[in-house]
Amino acid sequence: MKKFLFFSPKIVKNVVLFFLVCVACSCSNNGGEDNPTNPNDIKGNVTVSLTPEKSKRQLNPMQGWVIYASIRGGDLSSDFWQKYDNFDSSDGKIKVSDYATTLYIRGSWADFNPRRGVYVWQANCDTEAAKNFRLLAKGAKERGLRLAFTFVVDSRDKHWNCTPDYVKEDGAKGYRTVTGSFTGWSPYPDDPVFQKDYASFLTDFAKVFNDPKTTQFISGFGLGKWGEGHTLIYSTGDATPRQKTFDWITSLMSRLFTKVPIVVNYHRCLLSTTDYTTSESDLDFAGALVSQAVNKGFSLRHDAFGMKHYYSDWERGIAQIYHFKVPIIMEGGWVEGSHGDAIKSDGYHNFAEVRQGEFSEGKVAHVNMMDLRYSSNVNTGETHSWFNSAFNLVKEFISDGGYRLYPDQVSVPRSITTGTKVAIRSRWINLGWGYCPTNIPQWNQKYKVCFALLDKSTNRPVFKYIDVAPCLNEWVKGNPKEYNTSFTVNGVKAGDYTWAVGLVDTTDDNIGIDISVLDSYKTPEGWVKLHDVSVR
């Protein structure tokens, strides 16, 4: 299937011409270096070689560092963004959002939904959590960050109820637990009243946030301890409802979140009544649940990277099974503010070693995203530790982690005649250890290679050809992919233009993924200029 889009050229006044700086280029408007004597070149074409950009942060979807924040009351200071914009690091003052792609907002269901039909994203919600949510969401948008979310249903280890009061008032059955002086209540996850109310909340949430321009991912089910999907307490007192509950929540979320990735924790006790097991049958069952979730469209995460007891051979095996099949998100396990000397049980002497342990484990798992967890005290905690004890690893992940895509060579015609076919050859490389997950159902291969003719005065496309054959998820480090494509150029006036290439989002045919080449090659919209071409 071939897809064409034609645009009438427009003259735009007062546009500053986009000049490209390229050493040894024979054409001033080339994006890369000419190789006119390439013996493998297509007749009448010129091969352009492009230099990759290897260090700058890219705001591409489902990759990069994730900033954490909570919307709960005193857990968030009103000067959150000011602190994060003036953050102490081993390199001096830095702006944390310059290194991240995502703001991950964690909170209890009751925080997001204090009363029936009332939600923190609505203007009429006046709770402290709502004010915090608006502060965070506004700041994220201003800094170019997408949002991610986790909801917590279970009140254990909390000093407040994580489930809204109306759920209990509706007749949901549950259990009480004590944390300090607080007696909390949580619903049984298999209770039908709870499931009905929770489904209603998620449905209303999805109406607003099933939007890839706003939302990066939805993480976890919200069930179990800390919302991580383990140590559940069912109405039966045992794990009998485990599979049925799993089927309910995975089916619900995959039905609601059709445009943004949903993520399940590949925990060895996924929806079990315990938090740890070495039983082979238990591990096999958990592995089967992970497989079922992936088959329903879930991607993966784990929240104990670097914890050698909780992240070991079974977890590495799961990551090995699914790497380059679904994206994997990393969260570290050890917490500087509360775990202290406990890290010595894993052989770490300090939190610099913890950060290295998390990073190394993430690299083995080919993770696409890593975490910058939040502490109300910016002088301690995981974000502070990364930027002060391991800033080199922060930079290394930006350079080498996730995915970083570019064409090192593109062969394009020097001249074309309208109504006749042109032939283009391109070779694409992924410099990152992760992958671009265009194969997940929420994306459905919507990101595609697009060749364009740019108006020389505006740098805007007057013609686009979207090649549906290349699948970006197949571009993995160390395995360049080469493509030959041909198409007919029609509807373009005679004159001089510039060949360009981009990775477009086919839902709107605009640039959707930033190509990792030097800025001097790019237009403001992200098209990578290749070579001048005359149209007859």
Coordinates of C-alpha atoms in Angstrom, one line a residue:
M1 CA 0.0 0.0 0.0
K2 CA 1.4 3.4 -0.9
K3 CA 0.4 6.6 0.6
F4 CA 0.8 10.0 -1.0
L5 CA 0.1 13.5 0.3
F6 CA 0.3 16.6 -1.9
F7 CA 0.6 20.2 -0.7
S8 CA 0.4 23.4 -2.7
P9 CA 3.6 25.5 -2.2
K10 CA 3.1 28.7 -0.3
I11 CA 5.3 31.8 -0.2
V12 CA 5.9 32.8 3.4
K13 CA 7.3 36.3 4.0
N14 CA 10.1 37.1 6.4
V15 CA 11.2 33.5 6.8
V16 CA 14.9 33.1 7.8
L17 CA 16.6 30.7 5.5
F18 CA 17.7 27.5 7.1
F19 CA 21.5 27.1 6.5
L20 CA 23.1 23.7 7.0
V21 CA 26.7 23.4 8.2
C22 CA 28.3 20.4 6.7
V23 CA 32.1 19.8 6.3
A24 CA 33.1 18.8 2.7
C25 CA 29.6 19.2 1.3
S26 CA 29.6 20.1 -2.4
C27 CA 26.1 21.5 -2.3
S28 CA 25.3 24.3 0.3
N29 CA 21.8 22.9 0.9
N30 CA 22.8 19.3 1.4
G31 CA 22.0 17.7 4.7
G32 CA 25.0 15.4 4.6
E33 CA 28.2 14.7 2.7
D34 CA 28.0 13.7 -1.0
N35 CA 29.4 10.4 -2.1
P36 CA 29.1 10.9 -5.9
T37 CA 31.3 8.0 -6.8
N38 CA 29.5 5.4 -4.7
P39 CA 29.7 2.3 -6.9
N40 CA 26.4 0.9 -5.6
D41 CA 24.4 4.1 -6.3
I42 CA 21.2 4.2 -8.3
K43 CA 21.7 5.7 -11.7
G44 CA 21.1 9.5 -11.6
N45 CA 21.2 9.5 -7.8
V46 CA 23.6 10.9 -5.3
T47 CA 24.4 9.2 -1.9
V48 CA 24.3 11.5 1.1
S49 CA 26.0 10.5 4.3
L50 CA 24.7 11.9 7.5
T51 CA 26.5 12.4 10.8
P52 CA 24.6 11.2 13.9
E53 CA 24.0 13.3 17.0
K54 CA 24.8 11.1 20.0
S55 CA 24.3 13.1 23.1
K56 CA 21.3 15.4 23.1
R57 CA 18.1 14.4 24.9
Q58 CA 15.3 13.6 22.4
L59 CA 11.6 14.0 23.4
N60 CA 10.7 10.8 21.6
P61 CA 7.8 8.7 22.9
M62 CA 8.5 5.7 25.3
Q63 CA 12.1 6.5 25.9
G64 CA 14.2 8.5 28.3
W65 CA 14.4 9.5 32.0
V66 CA 11.2 9.8 34.0
I67 CA 10.7 12.4 36.7
Y68 CA 8.5 11.2 39.6
A69 CA 6.0 13.3 41.6
S70 CA 3.1 12.7 44.0
I71 CA -0.1 14.7 44.1
R72 CA -0.8 13.9 47.7
G73 CA -1.0 16.9 50.1
G74 CA 2.3 17.6 51.8
D75 CA 4.2 15.1 49.6
L76 CA 4.5 17.9 47.0
S77 CA 5.9 21.3 47.6
S78 CA 4.5 24.3 45.8
D79 CA 8.0 25.2 44.5
F80 CA 8.5 21.7 43.0
W81 CA 9.4 23.1 39.5
Q82 CA 11.5 25.9 40.9
K83 CA 13.6 23.3 42.8
Y84 CA 13.8 21.0 39.8
D85 CA 14.7 23.9 37.5
N86 CA 17.6 24.9 39.9
F87 CA 18.9 21.6 40.9
D88 CA 22.3 21.0 42.5
S89 CA 24.4 18.5 40.6
S90 CA 28.0 17.5 40.3
D91 CA 28.1 19.7 37.2
G92 CA 26.6 22.7 39.0
K93 CA 23.0 24.0 38.8
I94 CA 21.0 22.1 36.2
K95 CA 17.4 21.9 35.1
V96 CA 16.2 18.3 35.6
S97 CA 13.6 18.5 32.9
D98 CA 16.3 19.1 30.4
Y99 CA 17.3 15.5 30.9
A100 CA 13.8 13.9 31.0
T101 CA 11.0 13.1 28.7
T102 CA 8.2 12.2 31.1
L103 CA 6.6 13.3 34.4
Y104 CA 5.2 10.3 36.2
I105 CA 2.3 11.3 38.6
R106 CA 1.6 8.8 41.3
G107 CA -1.3 9.0 43.7
S108 CA -4.1 7.1 45.3
W109 CA -7.4 6.5 43.6
A110 CA -9.0 8.7 46.3
D111 CA -6.6 11.5 45.4
F112 CA -7.5 11.5 41.8
N113 CA -11.2 10.9 42.5
P114 CA -12.2 12.3 45.9
R115 CA -15.9 12.1 45.4
R116 CA -18.1 10.3 42.9
G117 CA -17.8 11.9 39.5
V118 CA -15.3 14.5 40.8
Y119 CA -11.7 14.3 39.4
V120 CA -8.5 16.3 39.9
W121 CA -8.3 17.3 36.3
Q122 CA -11.7 19.1 36.5
A123 CA -11.7 22.8 37.2
N124 CA -14.3 22.5 39.9
C125 CA -12.2 20.1 42.0
D126 CA -10.7 22.2 44.8
T127 CA -8.8 19.6 46.8
E128 CA -5.1 20.0 47.6
A129 CA -4.4 17.0 45.4
A130 CA -6.2 18.8 42.5
K131 CA -4.1 22.0 43.0
N132 CA -1.0 19.8 43.0
F133 CA -2.1 18.0 39.9
R134 CA -2.7 21.3 38.0
L135 CA 0.7 22.6 39.1
L136 CA 2.5 19.4 37.9
A137 CA 0.5 19.1 34.6
K138 CA 1.0 22.7 33.7
G139 CA 4.7 22.6 34.5
A140 CA 5.2 19.4 32.5
K141 CA 3.5 20.9 29.4
E142 CA 5.7 24.0 29.6
R143 CA 8.8 21.8 29.7
G144 CA 7.7 19.5 26.8
L145 CA 7.1 16.5 29.1
R146 CA 4.4 13.9 28.6
L147 CA 2.5 12.5 31.6
A148 CA 2.5 9.0 33.0
F149 CA 0.2 7.7 35.8
T150 CA -0.2 5.1 38.5
F151 CA -3.2 4.8 40.8
V152 CA -3.1 3.0 44.2
V153 CA -6.2 1.3 45.5
D154 CA -4.7 -0.5 48.6
S155 CA -4.3 1.5 51.8
R156 CA -1.7 -0.7 53.5
D157 CA 1.4 1.2 54.6
K158 CA -0.4 4.5 54.1
H159 CA -1.8 7.0 56.6
W160 CA -4.9 7.6 54.5
N161 CA -7.5 5.6 52.6
C162 CA -6.5 5.1 49.0
T163 CA -10.0 4.1 47.8
P164 CA -12.7 6.8 47.8
D165 CA -15.3 6.6 50.6
Y166 CA -18.1 6.2 48.2
V167 CA -16.9 2.8 47.2
K168 CA -17.4 1.5 50.7
E169 CA -20.7 3.3 50.9
D170 CA -21.9 1.5 47.8
G171 CA -21.5 -1.7 49.6
A172 CA -18.0 -2.9 48.5
K173 CA -16.5 -5.5 50.9
G174 CA -13.0 -5.0 52.2
Y175 CA -10.5 -5.2 55.0
R176 CA -8.9 -3.0 57.6
T177 CA -5.2 -2.6 58.3
V178 CA -3.3 -0.4 60.7
T179 CA -0.3 1.8 59.8
G180 CA 1.0 3.6 62.8
S181 CA -2.0 5.2 64.5
F182 CA -4.1 5.1 61.3
T183 CA -6.6 2.4 60.6
G184 CA -7.2 2.2 56.9
W185 CA -9.7 0.4 54.7
S186 CA -9.2 -1.3 51.3
P187 CA -11.6 -3.2 49.0
Y188 CA -11.2 -6.8 48.1
P189 CA -9.9 -6.7 44.5
D190 CA -12.4 -9.4 43.5
D191 CA -15.4 -7.6 45.0
P192 CA -17.9 -6.8 42.2
V193 CA -19.0 -3.4 43.7
F194 CA -15.3 -2.3 43.8
Q195 CA -14.7 -3.5 40.3
K196 CA -17.8 -1.6 39.0
D197 CA -16.7 1.7 40.7
Y198 CA -13.0 1.3 39.7
A199 CA -14.1 0.6 36.1
S200 CA -16.2 3.8 36.1
F201 CA -13.2 5.8 37.3
L202 CA -10.8 4.3 34.7
T203 CA -13.4 4.9 32.0
D204 CA -13.7 8.6 32.8
F205 CA -9.9 8.9 33.1
A206 CA -9.4 7.4 29.7
K207 CA -11.9 9.8 28.1
V208 CA -9.3 12.6 28.9
F209 CA -5.9 10.9 29.0
N210 CA -6.1 8.2 26.3
D211 CA -4.2 10.8 24.3
P212 CA -0.7 10.2 23.1
K213 CA 0.1 13.9 22.8
T214 CA -0.5 14.2 26.6
T215 CA 0.1 10.8 28.0
Q216 CA 3.3 8.6 27.8
F217 CA 2.0 5.5 29.6
I218 CA -0.4 4.2 32.2
S219 CA 1.5 2.0 34.7
G220 CA 0.1 -1.0 36.6
F221 CA -3.3 -2.0 37.8
G222 CA -3.3 -0.1 41.1
L223 CA -4.0 -3.3 43.0
G224 CA -2.0 -4.8 45.8
K225 CA 0.7 -3.3 48.0
W226 CA 1.8 0.2 46.7
G227 CA -0.1 -0.4 43.5
E228 CA 2.6 -2.8 42.3
G229 CA 0.3 -5.8 41.8
H230 CA 1.5 -8.2 44.5
T231 CA 0.5 -9.2 48.1
L232 CA -3.2 -9.0 47.3
I233 CA -5.9 -9.8 49.9
Y234 CA -8.9 -11.4 48.3
S235 CA -12.4 -12.0 49.8
T236 CA -11.8 -15.8 49.8
G237 CA -8.7 -15.5 52.1
D238 CA -6.6 -17.3 49.5
A239 CA -5.5 -16.8 45.9
T240 CA -8.5 -18.5 44.2
P241 CA -9.7 -15.3 42.5
R242 CA -6.3 -14.5 41.1
Q243 CA -6.8 -15.5 37.5
K244 CA -10.3 -14.1 37.3
T245 CA -9.2 -10.8 38.8
F246 CA -6.3 -10.6 36.4
D247 CA -8.6 -11.3 33.4
W248 CA -10.9 -8.5 34.5
I249 CA -8.4 -5.8 35.0
T250 CA -6.3 -6.6 31.9
S251 CA -9.4 -6.7 29.7
L252 CA -10.7 -3.5 31.1
M253 CA -7.5 -1.5 30.7
S254 CA -6.7 -2.9 27.2
R255 CA -10.2 -1.9 26.1
L256 CA -10.0 1.6 27.5
F257 CA -6.4 2.6 26.6
T258 CA -6.2 2.1 22.9
K259 CA -3.9 5.0 22.0
V260 CA -1.4 5.1 24.9
P261 CA 0.8 2.3 26.2
I262 CA -0.3 0.4 29.3
V263 CA 2.3 -1.3 31.5
V264 CA 2.3 -4.3 33.8
N265 CA 4.8 -5.1 36.5
Y266 CA 6.6 -8.4 35.7
H267 CA 6.6 -9.3 39.4
R268 CA 7.2 -12.9 40.4
C269 CA 4.1 -12.7 42.6
L270 CA 1.9 -10.9 40.1
L271 CA -1.6 -10.6 41.7
S272 CA -0.5 -13.3 44.2
T273 CA -1.1 -13.1 48.0
T274 CA 2.6 -12.9 48.7
D275 CA 5.5 -10.7 47.7
Y276 CA 8.2 -13.3 47.1
T277 CA 8.5 -16.9 46.0
T278 CA 11.1 -19.3 44.6
S279 CA 8.6 -22.0 43.8
E280 CA 9.0 -23.2 40.2
S281 CA 5.2 -23.6 39.8
D282 CA 4.5 -20.1 41.2
L283 CA 7.1 -18.6 38.9
D284 CA 5.7 -20.4 35.9
F285 CA 2.2 -19.1 36.8
A286 CA 3.5 -15.6 37.1
G287 CA 5.3 -15.9 33.8
A288 CA 2.0 -17.1 32.2
L289 CA 0.2 -14.1 33.5
V290 CA 2.9 -11.8 32.1
S291 CA 2.5 -13.5 28.7
Q292 CA -1.3 -13.1 28.8
A293 CA -0.9 -9.4 29.6
V294 CA 1.5 -8.9 26.7
N295 CA -0.9 -10.6 24.4
K296 CA -3.5 -8.1 25.5
G297 CA -1.3 -5.2 24.6
F298 CA 0.6 -4.5 27.8
S299 CA 4.2 -3.4 27.9
L300 CA 6.5 -4.2 30.9
R301 CA 8.1 -2.6 33.9
H302 CA 9.8 -3.7 37.1
D303 CA 10.1 -1.7 40.3
A304 CA 13.1 -3.4 41.9
F305 CA 16.0 -3.0 39.5
G306 CA 19.3 -3.1 41.5
M307 CA 17.7 -5.2 44.3
K308 CA 19.5 -8.5 43.9
H309 CA 17.0 -10.4 46.1
Y310 CA 13.9 -9.2 44.2
Y311 CA 15.5 -8.8 40.7
S312 CA 17.4 -11.9 39.8
D313 CA 17.4 -14.7 37.3
W314 CA 13.7 -15.1 36.9
E315 CA 13.2 -11.4 36.2
R316 CA 16.2 -11.3 33.8
G317 CA 14.7 -14.2 32.0
I318 CA 11.4 -12.4 31.5
A319 CA 13.2 -9.3 30.2
Q320 CA 15.2 -11.5 27.8
I321 CA 12.0 -13.1 26.5
Y322 CA 10.3 -9.8 25.7
H323 CA 13.1 -7.4 24.8
F324 CA 12.5 -5.9 21.4
K325 CA 9.0 -7.3 21.6
V326 CA 7.6 -4.8 24.1
P327 CA 9.3 -1.8 25.7
I328 CA 10.6 -2.3 29.3
I329 CA 10.5 0.5 31.9
M330 CA 12.9 0.5 34.8
E331 CA 12.4 1.7 38.4
G332 CA 15.1 1.2 41.0
G333 CA 14.3 -0.6 44.3
W334 CA 16.6 0.8 46.9
V335 CA 15.5 4.2 48.5
E336 CA 18.2 6.4 49.9
G337 CA 15.9 8.1 52.4
S338 CA 14.5 5.0 54.0
H339 CA 16.7 2.0 53.3
G340 CA 20.1 3.3 54.4
D341 CA 22.5 0.6 55.4
A342 CA 20.1 -2.1 54.1
I343 CA 21.9 -1.7 50.7
K344 CA 24.9 -3.6 52.2
S345 CA 22.8 -6.8 52.1
D346 CA 23.2 -6.6 48.3
G347 CA 26.9 -5.8 48.5
Y348 CA 26.6 -2.0 47.9
H349 CA 28.8 0.3 49.9
N350 CA 27.0 3.6 49.0
F351 CA 24.3 4.9 46.7
A352 CA 26.7 5.6 43.9
E353 CA 27.2 1.9 43.7
V354 CA 23.4 1.4 43.9
R355 CA 22.9 3.7 40.9
Q356 CA 25.5 1.7 39.0
G357 CA 23.9 -1.5 39.9
E358 CA 20.5 -0.3 38.7
F359 CA 21.9 1.1 35.5
S360 CA 23.9 -2.1 34.7
E361 CA 20.8 -4.3 35.3
G362 CA 18.7 -1.9 33.1
K363 CA 21.2 -2.2 30.3
V364 CA 21.1 -6.0 30.4
A365 CA 17.2 -5.7 30.2
H366 CA 17.5 -3.3 27.2
V367 CA 15.2 -0.8 29.1
N368 CA 13.7 2.1 27.2
M369 CA 13.1 4.3 30.3
M370 CA 14.8 4.9 33.7
D371 CA 13.5 6.6 36.9
L372 CA 14.3 9.9 38.7
R373 CA 12.3 9.3 41.8
Y374 CA 11.1 12.2 43.9
S375 CA 12.0 13.3 47.4
S376 CA 10.5 16.4 49.0
N377 CA 14.1 17.2 50.2
V378 CA 16.0 17.9 47.0
N379 CA 19.3 17.4 48.8
T380 CA 18.6 13.7 49.3
G381 CA 16.9 10.9 47.4
E382 CA 17.2 9.2 44.1
T383 CA 17.1 12.2 41.8
H384 CA 19.8 13.9 43.8
S385 CA 21.9 10.7 43.9
W386 CA 21.7 10.3 40.1
F387 CA 22.8 13.9 39.4
N388 CA 25.5 14.0 42.1
S389 CA 26.8 10.4 42.4
A390 CA 26.2 9.2 38.9
F391 CA 25.7 12.1 36.5
N392 CA 27.9 10.2 34.0
L393 CA 25.2 7.5 33.9
V394 CA 22.4 10.0 33.4
K395 CA 24.3 11.2 30.3
E396 CA 25.2 7.7 29.2
F397 CA 21.6 6.6 29.2
I398 CA 20.5 9.6 27.1
S399 CA 23.3 8.7 24.6
D400 CA 23.0 5.0 24.6
G401 CA 19.7 3.9 26.2
G402 CA 16.3 3.8 24.7
Y403 CA 16.4 4.3 21.0
R404 CA 18.3 6.8 18.8
L405 CA 17.4 6.5 15.1
Y406 CA 19.1 7.9 12.0
P407 CA 19.8 7.1 8.4
D408 CA 23.6 7.0 7.8
Q409 CA 23.2 7.0 4.0
V410 CA 20.4 8.0 1.7
S411 CA 20.5 7.9 -2.1
V412 CA 18.2 10.4 -3.8
P413 CA 17.8 11.6 -7.4
R414 CA 19.6 14.8 -8.5
S415 CA 16.7 15.7 -10.8
I416 CA 13.2 14.3 -11.5
T417 CA 10.5 14.7 -14.0
T418 CA 6.9 14.9 -12.7
G419 CA 4.9 11.9 -13.6
T420 CA 7.8 9.5 -13.6
K421 CA 9.1 7.1 -11.0
V422 CA 12.0 7.9 -8.7
A423 CA 14.1 5.4 -6.7
I424 CA 15.5 6.0 -3.2
R425 CA 17.8 3.8 -1.1
S426 CA 18.2 4.4 2.6
R427 CA 20.0 2.7 5.5
W428 CA 18.8 3.1 9.0
I429 CA 20.6 2.6 12.3
N430 CA 19.5 2.5 16.0
L431 CA 22.3 3.7 18.3
G432 CA 20.4 2.9 21.5
W433 CA 20.2 -0.4 23.3
G434 CA 16.4 -0.2 23.5
Y435 CA 14.0 -0.1 20.6
C436 CA 11.3 2.0 19.0
P437 CA 8.1 0.0 19.9
T438 CA 6.0 0.7 16.9
N439 CA 4.7 -2.9 17.1
I440 CA 2.7 -2.3 20.2
P441 CA -1.1 -2.3 19.5
Q442 CA -1.6 1.3 20.8
W443 CA 0.8 2.5 18.1
N444 CA 0.0 0.0 15.4
Q445 CA 3.0 0.9 13.2
K446 CA 1.8 4.5 13.0
Y447 CA 5.4 5.9 12.8
K448 CA 6.8 5.6 9.3
V449 CA 9.6 6.8 7.1
C450 CA 8.5 9.7 4.9
F451 CA 10.4 11.3 2.0
A452 CA 9.6 14.9 1.1
L453 CA 10.3 17.7 -1.3
L454 CA 10.8 21.0 0.6
D455 CA 10.1 24.4 -0.7
K456 CA 13.5 26.1 -0.6
S457 CA 12.2 29.4 0.7
T458 CA 10.0 28.0 3.6
N459 CA 11.6 24.6 4.3
R460 CA 8.1 23.2 4.3
P461 CA 7.0 20.1 2.4
V462 CA 5.2 20.5 -1.0
F463 CA 5.2 16.8 -1.5
K464 CA 5.3 13.8 0.8
Y465 CA 5.7 10.1 0.2
I466 CA 5.1 7.8 3.2
D467 CA 6.8 4.4 2.8
V468 CA 4.7 1.9 4.8
A469 CA 7.2 -1.0 4.3
P470 CA 9.9 -0.1 7.0
C471 CA 8.9 -1.1 10.5
L472 CA 10.9 1.0 13.0
N473 CA 10.6 -1.7 15.8
E474 CA 12.9 -3.9 13.7
W475 CA 15.7 -1.3 14.0
V476 CA 18.0 -2.6 16.7
K477 CA 21.5 -1.7 17.7
G478 CA 24.2 -3.5 15.6
N479 CA 21.7 -4.4 12.8
P480 CA 21.3 -1.7 10.2
K481 CA 18.3 -1.9 7.9
E482 CA 18.4 -1.0 4.3
Y483 CA 15.4 -0.2 2.1
N484 CA 14.8 0.5 -1.6
T485 CA 11.6 2.3 -2.5
S486 CA 10.2 3.9 -5.6
F487 CA 7.3 6.2 -6.2
T488 CA 5.9 8.8 -8.7
V489 CA 6.2 12.5 -8.0
N490 CA 3.1 14.4 -9.1
G491 CA 1.5 17.7 -8.5
V492 CA 4.8 19.6 -8.0
K493 CA 5.6 22.7 -10.1
A494 CA 8.9 22.8 -12.0
G495 CA 11.7 24.3 -10.0
D496 CA 14.4 23.7 -7.4
Y497 CA 13.6 21.9 -4.2
T498 CA 15.3 20.1 -1.4
W499 CA 15.0 16.4 -0.7
A500 CA 14.3 15.6 3.0
V501 CA 13.4 12.7 5.2
G502 CA 11.4 12.4 8.4
L503 CA 9.8 9.9 10.7
V504 CA 6.1 10.9 10.7
D505 CA 3.1 10.0 12.8
T506 CA 0.7 8.9 10.2
T507 CA -2.3 10.0 12.3
D508 CA -1.5 13.6 11.2
D509 CA 1.5 13.1 8.8
N510 CA 3.7 15.4 10.8
I511 CA 7.1 14.6 12.3
G512 CA 6.5 12.2 15.2
I513 CA 10.0 10.9 16.0
D514 CA 13.1 13.0 16.1
I515 CA 15.9 11.7 13.9
S516 CA 19.2 11.7 15.7
V517 CA 21.3 13.8 13.4
L518 CA 23.0 17.2 13.9
D519 CA 20.6 20.1 14.3
S520 CA 22.3 21.8 11.3
Y521 CA 20.7 19.2 9.0
K522 CA 17.2 19.9 10.3
T523 CA 14.3 22.2 9.6
P524 CA 12.5 23.7 12.7
E525 CA 9.8 21.0 12.1
G526 CA 12.3 18.2 12.2
W527 CA 12.7 17.3 8.5
V528 CA 16.3 16.2 7.7
K529 CA 17.6 17.9 4.6
L530 CA 19.4 15.7 2.2
H531 CA 20.2 17.3 -1.2
D532 CA 19.0 19.8 -3.8
V533 CA 16.9 18.5 -6.6
S534 CA 15.5 20.0 -9.7
V535 CA 12.0 19.2 -10.9
R536 CA 11.1 19.4 -14.5

